[in-house]
Coordinates of C-alpha atoms and ligand atoms in Angstrom, one line a residue:
M1 CA 0.0 0.0 0.0
Y2 CA 1.0 3.6 -0.4
N3 CA 3.2 5.5 1.9
L4 CA 2.7 9.1 0.7
I5 CA 5.5 10.6 2.9
L6 CA 4.2 14.2 3.4
P7 CA 6.8 17.0 3.4
K8 CA 7.2 18.4 7.0
R9 CA 7.0 22.1 6.8
Y10 CA 6.3 23.3 10.3
V11 CA 5.7 22.0 13.8
V12 CA 3.7 23.8 16.5
G13 CA 4.8 24.3 20.1
F14 CA 8.3 25.7 20.0
D15 CA 8.6 29.5 20.3
T16 CA 11.6 29.8 18.1
T17 CA 10.3 31.5 14.9
Q18 CA 11.6 34.8 13.9
L19 CA 9.2 35.0 10.9
P20 CA 7.3 38.2 10.2
E21 CA 3.6 37.9 11.0
L22 CA 0.5 39.5 9.7
F23 CA -3.0 39.2 11.1
T24 CA -6.3 39.2 9.2
E25 CA -9.9 38.3 10.0
V26 CA -10.3 36.5 6.6
L27 CA -7.5 35.0 4.5
V28 CA -8.4 34.0 1.0
I29 CA -5.8 32.0 -0.9
G30 CA -6.5 32.4 -4.7
S31 CA -7.8 35.2 -6.9
G32 CA -9.9 33.4 -9.5
V33 CA -13.7 33.6 -9.7
A34 CA -14.0 31.6 -6.4
G35 CA -11.6 33.5 -4.3
L36 CA -12.7 37.0 -5.5
S37 CA -16.4 36.2 -4.9
A38 CA -15.6 34.9 -1.5
A39 CA -13.5 38.0 -0.6
L40 CA -16.2 40.4 -1.8
E41 CA -18.9 38.7 0.2
A42 CA -16.8 38.4 3.4
S43 CA -15.8 42.1 3.1
R44 CA -19.3 43.2 3.7
E45 CA -18.5 42.8 7.4
R46 CA -14.9 41.8 7.7
G47 CA -11.3 42.7 6.7
V48 CA -10.0 40.4 4.1
L49 CA -6.5 39.6 2.7
I50 CA -6.3 37.9 -0.7
V51 CA -3.0 36.2 -1.6
S52 CA -2.2 34.9 -5.1
K53 CA 0.9 33.1 -6.2
N54 CA 1.2 34.9 -9.6
K55 CA -0.3 38.1 -10.8
L56 CA -3.9 38.5 -9.4
G57 CA -5.5 37.8 -12.8
E58 CA -3.3 34.9 -13.9
N59 CA -5.5 31.8 -13.5
N60 CA -7.9 29.4 -15.1
T61 CA -10.8 31.9 -14.7
M62 CA -9.1 34.3 -16.9
H63 CA -8.9 31.7 -19.7
A64 CA -12.5 30.5 -19.6
Q65 CA -14.0 30.8 -23.0
G66 CA -17.4 29.1 -23.5
G67 CA -19.4 30.9 -20.8
V68 CA -21.5 30.5 -17.7
A69 CA -24.5 28.1 -17.7
V70 CA -27.5 29.8 -16.1
V71 CA -31.2 29.6 -16.4
L72 CA -32.1 33.1 -17.7
S73 CA -33.9 32.3 -21.0
P74 CA -37.7 32.2 -20.9
E75 CA -37.6 28.9 -22.8
D76 CA -35.4 27.3 -20.2
S77 CA -36.2 26.0 -16.7
F78 CA -34.4 25.2 -13.5
Q79 CA -35.7 21.6 -13.8
S80 CA -34.1 21.2 -17.2
H81 CA -30.7 22.5 -16.0
I82 CA -30.9 20.3 -12.9
K83 CA -31.8 17.3 -15.0
D84 CA -28.9 17.8 -17.4
T85 CA -26.4 18.2 -14.6
L86 CA -27.6 15.1 -12.9
E87 CA -27.5 13.1 -16.1
A88 CA -24.0 14.2 -16.9
G89 CA -22.9 13.3 -13.3
Q90 CA -23.9 9.7 -13.9
G91 CA -25.3 8.9 -10.4
L92 CA -22.7 10.7 -8.3
C93 CA -24.0 14.3 -8.1
D94 CA -25.5 15.5 -4.8
R95 CA -29.0 16.5 -5.9
K96 CA -29.3 19.2 -3.2
V97 CA -26.1 20.9 -4.3
V98 CA -27.2 20.7 -7.9
E99 CA -30.6 22.3 -7.1
K100 CA -28.9 25.1 -5.0
V101 CA -26.2 26.0 -7.6
V102 CA -28.7 26.0 -10.4
R103 CA -31.3 28.1 -8.5
D104 CA -28.7 30.5 -7.1
G105 CA -27.3 31.1 -10.6
P106 CA -29.5 34.0 -11.9
S107 CA -28.9 36.1 -8.8
K108 CA -25.1 35.6 -9.0
I109 CA -25.2 36.8 -12.6
E110 CA -27.3 39.8 -11.6
G111 CA -24.5 40.5 -9.1
L112 CA -21.9 40.3 -11.8
L113 CA -23.9 42.6 -14.1
E114 CA -24.1 45.1 -11.3
L115 CA -20.3 45.0 -11.0
G116 CA -20.2 45.9 -14.7
A117 CA -19.5 42.5 -16.3
S118 CA -20.7 42.8 -19.8
F119 CA -22.1 39.6 -21.3
D120 CA -22.9 39.5 -25.0
R121 CA -26.4 40.5 -26.2
V122 CA -28.4 39.4 -29.2
D123 CA -28.4 43.0 -30.4
S124 CA -28.1 46.4 -28.8
A125 CA -31.7 47.3 -29.6
S126 CA -33.4 44.4 -27.7
G127 CA -30.6 44.1 -25.1
E128 CA -31.4 40.4 -24.7
L129 CA -28.7 38.2 -23.5
A130 CA -27.2 35.9 -26.2
F131 CA -27.2 32.2 -25.3
T132 CA -25.1 29.4 -26.7
K133 CA -25.2 25.6 -26.3
E134 CA -22.6 23.2 -25.0
G135 CA -22.4 19.4 -24.8
G136 CA -25.0 17.8 -22.6
H137 CA -27.2 20.9 -22.2
S138 CA -30.7 20.5 -23.6
H139 CA -31.2 24.3 -23.9
R140 CA -29.2 27.3 -25.1
R141 CA -28.3 28.5 -21.6
V142 CA -24.7 29.5 -21.7
I143 CA -24.1 33.2 -21.6
H144 CA -20.7 34.6 -22.8
G145 CA -18.7 37.7 -22.9
R146 CA -16.6 39.3 -25.6
G147 CA -17.3 36.3 -27.8
D148 CA -15.0 33.7 -26.4
S149 CA -13.4 35.6 -23.6
T150 CA -16.0 35.0 -20.9
G151 CA -13.5 34.4 -18.1
M152 CA -11.7 37.7 -18.8
V153 CA -15.0 39.5 -18.5
V154 CA -15.9 37.9 -15.2
E155 CA -12.4 38.1 -13.7
E156 CA -12.0 41.8 -14.7
A157 CA -15.4 42.8 -13.1
L158 CA -14.5 41.0 -9.9
L159 CA -11.0 42.3 -9.7
K160 CA -12.2 45.9 -10.3
A161 CA -14.7 45.5 -7.4
V162 CA -11.9 44.1 -5.2
E163 CA -9.6 47.0 -6.0
D164 CA -12.3 49.5 -5.2
N165 CA -13.0 47.8 -1.8
V166 CA -11.2 49.4 1.2
R167 CA -11.8 46.3 3.4
I168 CA -9.9 44.0 1.0
S169 CA -6.0 44.0 0.7
T170 CA -4.2 41.9 -1.9
M171 CA -0.8 40.4 -2.2
D172 CA 0.4 38.9 -5.5
H173 CA 3.4 36.7 -6.2
C174 CA 2.8 35.3 -2.8
F175 CA 3.0 31.5 -2.5
A176 CA 1.0 29.6 0.2
I177 CA 3.3 26.8 1.4
D178 CA 1.0 25.2 4.0
L179 CA -2.0 25.8 6.2
L180 CA -1.3 26.2 9.9
V181 CA -3.4 23.8 11.9
V182 CA -3.2 24.2 15.6
E183 CA -5.1 21.8 17.9
G184 CA -7.1 20.6 14.9
A185 CA -8.3 24.1 13.7
C186 CA -7.0 26.2 10.9
R187 CA -5.3 29.4 12.0
G188 CA -3.9 30.8 8.8
A189 CA -1.1 29.9 6.5
L190 CA 2.7 29.9 6.0
L191 CA 3.5 31.9 2.9
W192 CA 6.5 32.9 0.8
H193 CA 7.2 36.0 -1.2
K194 CA 10.2 36.5 -3.5
Q195 CA 11.3 39.7 -1.8
R196 CA 9.9 39.1 1.8
G197 CA 10.8 35.5 2.0
R198 CA 8.7 33.3 4.4
F199 CA 6.1 34.9 6.6
I200 CA 3.0 33.9 8.5
V201 CA -0.5 35.1 8.1
W202 CA -2.7 34.4 11.2
A203 CA -6.3 34.4 10.2
G204 CA -9.7 34.0 12.0
E205 CA -11.0 32.1 8.9
T206 CA -9.2 30.8 5.9
I207 CA -10.7 30.1 2.4
L208 CA -8.8 27.9 0.0
A209 CA -9.6 29.0 -3.6
T210 CA -6.5 27.7 -5.4
G211 CA -8.1 26.2 -8.5
G212 CA -7.3 23.0 -10.2
C213 CA -4.4 20.7 -11.2
G214 CA -4.3 20.4 -15.0
Q215 CA -0.5 21.0 -14.9
L216 CA -0.1 17.4 -13.7
Y217 CA -0.6 16.4 -17.3
R218 CA 1.6 17.0 -20.3
E219 CA -1.3 18.0 -22.4
T220 CA -3.5 20.6 -20.6
T221 CA -5.7 23.7 -21.2
N222 CA -4.8 25.0 -17.8
S223 CA -2.8 28.0 -16.7
A224 CA 0.6 27.5 -15.1
V225 CA -0.9 28.1 -11.6
A226 CA -3.0 24.9 -11.7
T227 CA -0.6 22.6 -9.8
G228 CA -3.0 21.3 -7.2
D229 CA -1.5 23.3 -4.3
G230 CA -4.8 23.8 -2.5
M231 CA -5.7 20.0 -2.6
A232 CA -2.2 19.1 -1.4
M233 CA -2.4 21.7 1.5
A234 CA -5.9 20.6 2.5
Y235 CA -4.7 17.0 2.5
R236 CA -1.6 17.7 4.7
A237 CA -3.9 19.7 7.0
G238 CA -6.0 16.6 7.6
A239 CA -9.0 17.4 5.4
V240 CA -10.9 14.9 3.3
L241 CA -10.4 14.8 -0.5
Q242 CA -13.0 13.2 -2.7
D243 CA -13.5 12.1 -6.3
M244 CA -9.8 12.5 -7.2
E245 CA -10.1 9.9 -10.0
F246 CA -12.5 12.2 -11.9
V247 CA -10.2 14.4 -14.1
Q248 CA -12.1 15.8 -17.0
F249 CA -10.4 15.9 -20.4
H250 CA -11.5 18.5 -22.9
P251 CA -12.0 17.1 -26.4
T252 CA -10.7 20.0 -28.4
T253 CA -7.4 21.6 -27.6
L254 CA -5.3 23.2 -30.4
Y255 CA -2.7 20.7 -31.4
I256 CA 0.3 22.3 -33.1
A257 CA 3.7 21.1 -32.2
G258 CA 5.5 23.7 -30.1
A259 CA 2.3 25.8 -29.5
A260 CA 0.7 26.1 -26.1
R261 CA -2.3 23.8 -25.8
V262 CA -4.9 26.5 -26.2
L263 CA -8.6 25.5 -25.7
I264 CA -10.9 25.5 -28.7
T265 CA -14.2 26.2 -27.0
E266 CA -17.0 23.7 -27.0
A267 CA -19.3 26.6 -27.9
M268 CA -17.8 26.3 -31.4
R269 CA -19.5 22.9 -31.7
G270 CA -22.5 24.5 -30.1
E271 CA -22.6 26.9 -33.0
G272 CA -22.2 24.2 -35.7
A273 CA -18.5 23.2 -35.8
I274 CA -17.9 19.6 -37.1
L275 CA -15.2 17.1 -36.0
R276 CA -13.5 15.4 -38.9
N277 CA -10.8 12.6 -39.0
K278 CA -7.6 12.4 -40.9
W279 CA -9.6 11.6 -44.1
G280 CA -11.9 14.6 -43.7
E281 CA -14.8 12.4 -42.7
R282 CA -17.3 13.5 -40.0
F283 CA -17.2 10.8 -37.3
M284 CA -19.2 11.8 -34.2
P285 CA -22.7 10.7 -35.5
K286 CA -21.5 7.1 -35.4
Y287 CA -20.5 7.3 -31.7
H288 CA -23.5 9.2 -30.2
P289 CA -26.9 10.6 -31.2
M290 CA -25.9 14.1 -30.0
A291 CA -22.9 13.9 -32.3
E292 CA -20.5 16.8 -31.7
L293 CA -22.6 17.9 -28.7
A294 CA -22.4 14.6 -26.9
P295 CA -21.0 14.8 -23.3
R296 CA -17.3 15.6 -23.2
D297 CA -16.1 12.2 -22.1
V298 CA -17.8 10.6 -25.1
V299 CA -16.3 13.1 -27.5
S300 CA -12.8 12.7 -26.0
K301 CA -12.9 8.9 -26.3
S302 CA -14.3 9.0 -29.8
I303 CA -11.5 11.4 -30.9
L304 CA -8.9 9.0 -29.4
Q305 CA -10.5 6.1 -31.2
E306 CA -10.2 7.9 -34.5
M307 CA -6.7 8.9 -33.8
Q308 CA -5.8 5.3 -32.9
D309 CA -7.6 3.8 -36.0
D310 CA -5.9 6.3 -38.3
E311 CA -2.6 6.3 -36.5
H312 CA -2.8 10.1 -36.5
T313 CA -1.8 12.5 -33.7
H314 CA -5.0 14.6 -33.9
V315 CA -8.3 15.2 -35.5
Y316 CA -9.8 18.4 -37.0
L317 CA -12.5 20.9 -36.1
D318 CA -14.2 22.4 -39.2
V319 CA -15.9 25.8 -39.1
T320 CA -15.3 26.7 -42.7
H321 CA -19.0 26.4 -43.5
L322 CA -19.8 29.3 -41.0
P323 CA -19.7 32.9 -42.3
K324 CA -16.3 34.7 -41.9
E325 CA -17.8 37.8 -40.3
Y326 CA -19.7 35.7 -37.8
L327 CA -16.6 33.6 -36.8
E328 CA -14.5 36.8 -36.4
S329 CA -17.1 38.5 -34.1
R330 CA -18.2 35.4 -32.2
F331 CA -14.7 33.8 -31.6
P332 CA -12.2 36.6 -31.9
N333 CA -9.7 35.1 -29.5
I334 CA -9.6 31.7 -31.2
C335 CA -9.4 33.4 -34.7
S336 CA -6.4 35.4 -33.5
I337 CA -4.6 32.6 -31.8
C338 CA -5.0 30.3 -34.8
A339 CA -3.9 33.1 -37.1
S340 CA -0.7 33.5 -35.2
F341 CA 0.1 29.9 -36.2
H342 CA -0.9 30.7 -39.8
I343 CA -4.3 28.9 -39.7
D344 CA -7.1 30.9 -41.1
I345 CA -10.1 29.1 -39.5
T346 CA -12.5 30.6 -42.0
K347 CA -10.8 28.5 -44.7
E348 CA -8.7 25.8 -43.0
L349 CA -9.4 23.0 -40.5
I350 CA -8.2 23.4 -36.9
P351 CA -6.0 20.5 -35.6
V352 CA -7.3 19.4 -32.2
R353 CA -7.0 16.7 -29.6
P354 CA -8.1 16.1 -26.0
S355 CA -6.2 17.4 -23.0
A356 CA -6.6 17.6 -19.2
H357 CA -9.0 20.4 -18.4
Y358 CA -10.8 20.2 -15.1
M359 CA -10.5 18.5 -11.7
I360 CA -13.9 17.3 -10.5
G361 CA -12.5 16.1 -7.2
G362 CA -10.9 18.1 -4.4
A363 CA -11.3 19.1 -0.8
K364 CA -14.7 17.8 0.2
V365 CA -17.0 20.6 1.5
D366 CA -20.5 20.7 2.9
N367 CA -23.2 23.1 1.7
K368 CA -21.6 25.9 3.6
A369 CA -18.2 25.4 1.9
R370 CA -16.8 24.0 5.1
T371 CA -14.0 21.4 4.8
G372 CA -14.5 19.7 8.2
I373 CA -11.4 21.4 9.7
P374 CA -12.7 24.2 11.8
H375 CA -12.1 27.6 10.2
L376 CA -11.0 26.2 6.9
Y377 CA -13.3 26.6 3.8
A378 CA -12.8 25.7 0.2
C379 CA -14.5 26.8 -3.0
G380 CA -14.0 26.7 -6.8
E381 CA -12.1 24.0 -8.6
T382 CA -10.1 23.1 -5.5
A383 CA -13.2 22.1 -3.7
C384 CA -15.4 19.0 -4.3
T385 CA -19.0 20.2 -3.6
G386 CA -20.8 17.2 -5.2
L387 CA -22.2 19.4 -8.1
H388 CA -20.5 17.6 -10.9
G389 CA -20.6 13.9 -9.9
A390 CA -18.6 11.8 -12.3
N391 CA -18.7 14.3 -15.2
R392 CA -18.9 18.1 -15.3
L393 CA -21.3 19.7 -17.7
G394 CA -19.6 22.5 -19.7
S395 CA -19.8 26.0 -18.2
N396 CA -21.1 24.7 -14.8
S397 CA -17.9 25.6 -13.0
L398 CA -17.8 29.4 -13.3
L399 CA -21.3 29.1 -11.9
E400 CA -20.2 26.8 -9.1
G401 CA -17.2 29.1 -8.3
L402 CA -19.6 32.1 -8.0
V403 CA -22.2 30.3 -5.9
Y404 CA -19.7 28.6 -3.5
G405 CA -17.4 31.6 -3.5
Y406 CA -20.2 33.8 -2.2
K407 CA -21.3 31.0 0.2
A408 CA -17.8 30.7 1.7
G409 CA -17.7 34.5 2.1
E410 CA -21.0 34.6 3.8
E411 CA -20.2 31.7 6.2
V412 CA -16.9 33.1 7.3
S413 CA -18.6 36.3 8.3
L414 CA -21.2 34.4 10.3
S415 CA -18.5 32.3 11.9
L416 CA -16.6 35.4 13.0
N417 CA -19.8 37.0 14.3
R418 CA -20.3 34.0 16.6
R419 CA -16.8 34.3 18.0
H420 CA -15.6 37.3 19.9
R421 CA -11.9 36.4 20.0
R422 CA -9.2 38.5 18.4
V423 CA -7.0 36.8 15.8
T424 CA -4.0 35.7 17.6
S425 CA -0.6 34.0 17.0
Y426 CA 0.7 30.6 18.2
P427 CA 4.2 29.4 19.0
L428 CA 5.6 27.8 15.9
K429 CA 8.8 26.4 14.5
I430 CA 9.6 26.0 10.9
D431 CA 10.8 22.4 10.3
A432 CA 14.0 22.5 8.2
G433 CA 13.2 19.2 6.6
A434 CA 15.6 16.3 6.5
G435 CA 17.3 15.8 3.2
R436 CA 19.8 18.1 1.5
L437 CA 19.3 19.0 -2.1
R438 CA 22.0 17.5 -4.2
G439 CA 22.0 17.4 -8.0
M440 CA 18.3 17.4 -8.3
N441 CA 16.8 18.7 -11.6
L442 CA 13.3 19.8 -10.6
E443 CA 12.3 20.6 -14.1
D444 CA 13.2 17.1 -15.3
I445 CA 11.1 15.4 -12.6
R446 CA 8.2 17.7 -13.3
D447 CA 8.3 17.0 -17.1
S448 CA 8.6 13.2 -16.4
L449 CA 5.7 13.4 -14.0
K450 CA 3.5 15.2 -16.6
S451 CA 4.4 12.6 -19.3
L452 CA 3.7 9.8 -16.9
M453 CA 0.3 11.1 -15.9
W454 CA -0.7 11.7 -19.5
R455 CA 0.4 8.2 -20.6
C456 CA -0.8 6.2 -17.5
A457 CA -3.6 8.1 -15.9
G458 CA -5.1 10.0 -18.8
V459 CA -8.3 9.6 -20.8
E460 CA -7.9 5.8 -20.9
R461 CA -6.7 3.9 -17.9
D462 CA -5.9 0.3 -17.0
E463 CA -4.3 -1.7 -14.2
E464 CA -1.0 -2.1 -15.9
H465 CA -0.5 1.6 -16.6
L466 CA -1.8 2.7 -13.3
K467 CA 0.7 0.3 -11.6
E468 CA 3.5 1.8 -13.7
A469 CA 2.4 5.3 -12.5
E470 CA 2.2 4.1 -8.9
D471 CA 5.7 2.7 -9.0
A472 CA 7.3 5.7 -10.6
L473 CA 5.5 8.2 -8.3
S474 CA 6.5 6.2 -5.3
Q475 CA 10.2 6.3 -6.4
W476 CA 10.1 10.0 -7.0
R477 CA 8.4 10.7 -3.7
E478 CA 11.2 8.9 -1.9
Y479 CA 13.7 11.5 -2.8
V480 CA 11.6 14.6 -3.3
M481 CA 9.3 14.7 -0.4
D482 CA 11.8 14.8 2.4
K483 CA 13.7 17.7 1.0
E484 CA 13.5 21.3 2.2
F485 CA 12.9 23.6 -0.7
H486 CA 13.3 27.4 -0.8
T487 CA 11.4 28.3 -3.9
A488 CA 7.9 27.7 -5.3
E489 CA 9.1 25.2 -7.9
G490 CA 10.1 22.7 -5.2
W491 CA 6.9 23.1 -3.1
E492 CA 4.9 22.8 -6.3
L493 CA 6.6 19.6 -7.3
Q494 CA 5.9 18.1 -3.9
N495 CA 2.2 19.1 -4.3
M496 CA 2.1 17.7 -7.8
L497 CA 3.5 14.4 -6.6
L498 CA 1.0 14.2 -3.8
V499 CA -2.0 15.0 -5.9
S500 CA -0.9 12.8 -8.7
S501 CA -0.5 9.9 -6.2
L502 CA -4.1 10.5 -5.0
I503 CA -5.5 10.5 -8.5
V504 CA -3.7 7.2 -9.3
M505 CA -4.8 5.6 -6.1
A506 CA -8.4 6.5 -6.7
A507 CA -8.2 5.5 -10.3
Q508 CA -6.8 2.1 -9.3
Q509 CA -9.6 1.6 -6.7
R510 CA -12.5 2.5 -9.0
K511 CA -12.7 -0.8 -11.0
E512 CA -15.4 0.4 -13.4
S513 CA -16.0 3.2 -16.0
R514 CA -18.1 6.1 -15.1
G515 CA -18.2 9.7 -16.4
V516 CA -14.7 10.9 -17.1
H517 CA -13.1 7.9 -15.5
Y518 CA -12.6 5.3 -18.2
R519 CA -10.9 2.0 -17.4
K520 CA -10.2 -0.1 -20.5
D521 CA -10.1 -3.2 -18.3
Y522 CA -13.4 -2.4 -16.6
A523 CA -15.3 -0.8 -19.4
Q524 CA -18.8 -1.0 -17.9
R525 CA -20.4 1.2 -15.3
D526 CA -21.0 -0.9 -12.1
D527 CA -23.7 0.6 -9.9
Q528 CA -23.8 -2.3 -7.6
N529 CA -20.3 -1.8 -6.3
W530 CA -19.3 1.7 -7.4
K531 CA -22.2 4.1 -7.0
R532 CA -20.3 5.7 -4.3
H533 CA -17.4 8.2 -3.7
I534 CA -13.8 7.5 -3.0
T535 CA -12.4 9.6 -0.3
F536 CA -9.0 10.0 1.4
R537 CA -8.6 11.7 4.7
G538 CA -5.4 13.7 4.8
Q539 CA -2.6 13.1 7.3
G540 CA -2.4 16.1 9.6
L541 CA 0.8 17.9 10.2
G542 CA -0.2 20.3 12.9
A543 CA -0.1 19.8 16.7
Ligands
LIG601 P1 -8.5 29.8 -10.6 O1 -9.2 30.8 -11.5 O2 -7.6 28.9 -11.4 O3 -7.6 30.6 -9.6 C1 -6.7 30.0 -8.7 C2 -6.0 31.0 -7.9 O4 -5.2 30.3 -6.9 C3 -5.0 31.8 -8.7 O5 -5.1 33.1 -8.3 C4 -3.6 31.2 -8.2 O6 -2.6 32.2 -8.3 C5 -4.0 30.9 -6.8 N1 -3.1 29.9 -6.2 C6 -2.9 28.6 -6.6 N2 -2.0 28.0 -5.8 C7 -1.6 28.9 -4.9 C8 -0.6 28.9 -3.9 N3 0.1 27.8 -3.5 N4 -0.4 30.1 -3.1 C9 -1.1 31.2 -3.5 N5 -2.0 31.2 -4.5 C10 -2.2 30.1 -5.2 N6 -15.6 26.9 -16.8 C11 -16.8 27.4 -17.2 O7 -17.7 27.3 -16.4 N7 -17.0 28.0 -18.4 C12 -16.0 28.1 -19.3 O8 -16.2 28.6 -20.3 C13 -14.7 27.5 -19.0 N8 -13.7 27.6 -19.9 C14 -12.5 27.2 -19.5 C15 -11.4 27.4 -20.4 C16 -10.1 27.0 -19.9 C17 -9.0 27.2 -20.9 C18 -9.9 26.5 -18.7 C19 -8.5 26.1 -18.2 C20 -11.0 26.3 -17.8 C21 -12.3 26.6 -18.2 N9 -13.4 26.5 -17.3 C22 -14.6 27.0 -17.7 C23 -13.1 26.0 -16.0 C24 -13.1 27.3 -15.1 O9 -12.4 28.3 -15.7 C25 -12.3 27.0 -13.8 O10 -12.8 25.8 -13.2 C26 -12.5 28.1 -12.8 O11 -12.2 29.4 -13.4 C27 -11.6 27.9 -11.6 O12 -11.7 29.0 -10.7 P2 -11.0 29.1 -9.4 O13 -11.3 30.4 -8.8 O14 -11.3 27.9 -8.6 O15 -9.4 28.9 -9.7
LIG602 C1 -15.2 25.5 -23.3 O1 -15.4 26.7 -23.6 O2 -15.3 24.6 -24.1 C2 -14.9 25.2 -21.8 C3 -16.1 25.3 -21.0 C4 -16.0 24.6 -19.7 O3 -15.0 24.0 -19.5 O4 -16.9 24.7 -18.9

């Protein structure tokens, strides 16, 4: 069985630290849609500090393209959105959570509109919101901004509100190394800043909003920040992680050797784009009645099948039948990215293939965004709320980030109102770690890890490859986890090793195929044995 060997980063009980300290009522780690929403809500009553490991707006939220799924069209209904979400989740969604997120959606979009987020309209005269469709949705219910730059529209509106808010302070380029857990409760975090070095933030309440972990895979749509830090920190703090085997792969990522794996939004298929194989043949109708708009896992697997059958590295997305002016106004970002690689999408096919896109699992939270560790909350991609089950419906995650972000913000205020204690410090000693760093090439291990995860724990899995991943990860953990690092690269690598190990462990355990988890050796869904969640309780580090 696994021995995960957690890096030891601090111990409580020795008054030996000389580290600078800050105090805040609420600490929010992460500045994407979830963290910013949480901070804005908490700031109604409380002082908030947001930290972010890169620039504030450098995250997955900023790259979101397709839109936000929300019931705002008169032809649509809550029941329909709930049904579609439950169907996609293949028996593992929490119905109450689905109902709450779907029903809370319209008011959260109202809130964003009030902050100045400008979603696209059918025309300026009517002012009606424009809706698009994505896989698995039975209505056109996805609103979008600046064509295919929805995330930017959302993030910019939230960031502007945060900047204008005197109760919120922000610190960018500030890496959270670990949560501080004292006597079983979260009291803040140990952080690191390039200029300041290590320091401590003592907090009344801490909200983890650190996003996903797409960077564990060689092929990914995710931004560089997505290294699973929040999940790893939560695990080390003793929280429960759930559904770690459910990594969602997006079917259509731009595939050009040497180019970043830029997402080609599903909304393109919603507007009529066709998938073609090496021979130019449309293939999706033979795999699913919804063809190009089948659920994502079906489209990803079908693409892989075509690639294998044709011994080709990718397939193609065809929008050449759509009017040039329409493509340029509806998908300006994608037109321009493809143009920079000399592909004119109005005349040429776009080379695409699947890549890691979204982590369904994460720190398990209840309906108040609480992790189970007192004073520690989680929201956004780093949390597992139970909304997505075994497969996330496109454009449901910005919605979830908004709803649970605001919920976390509301709850921390309530929790602080109930307590009348000032935020205080605790005696603490930074553990220097055991091993010395000798001749270790972090970049090489990171690249090897990403290749391993792509090959052995990707779209298709089986016992043999998962075992190969288990063995390699175990070997790397042996010499990486006990080392003391002084930069983010080292801590990130430790986090990536930990989260990869949990994904592999969960994928080995789930001996069936369900949603985004496809086992070639157990190709059928097995409700009798597996209509349940896999959870891991983290091993605490604090006193
Ligand atoms: P993020 O937005 O990723 O923010 C994470 C934050 O945590 C960052 O600020 C980062 O700096 C910080 N952080 C991480 N680790 C640390 C650390 N150790 N210390 C300090 N700070 C840290 N979803 C939709 O609903 N609709 C879409 O159209 C859509 N399109 C997408 C397109 C792309 C290309 C991608 C990658 C995802 C898309 N998604 C979409 C998914 C969605 O964008 C994300 O799930 C969502 O934005 C995650 O928000 P978040 O706030 O949880 O995390
Ligand atoms: C996309 O635009 O295809 C991504 C939407 C999502 O991941 O929710």
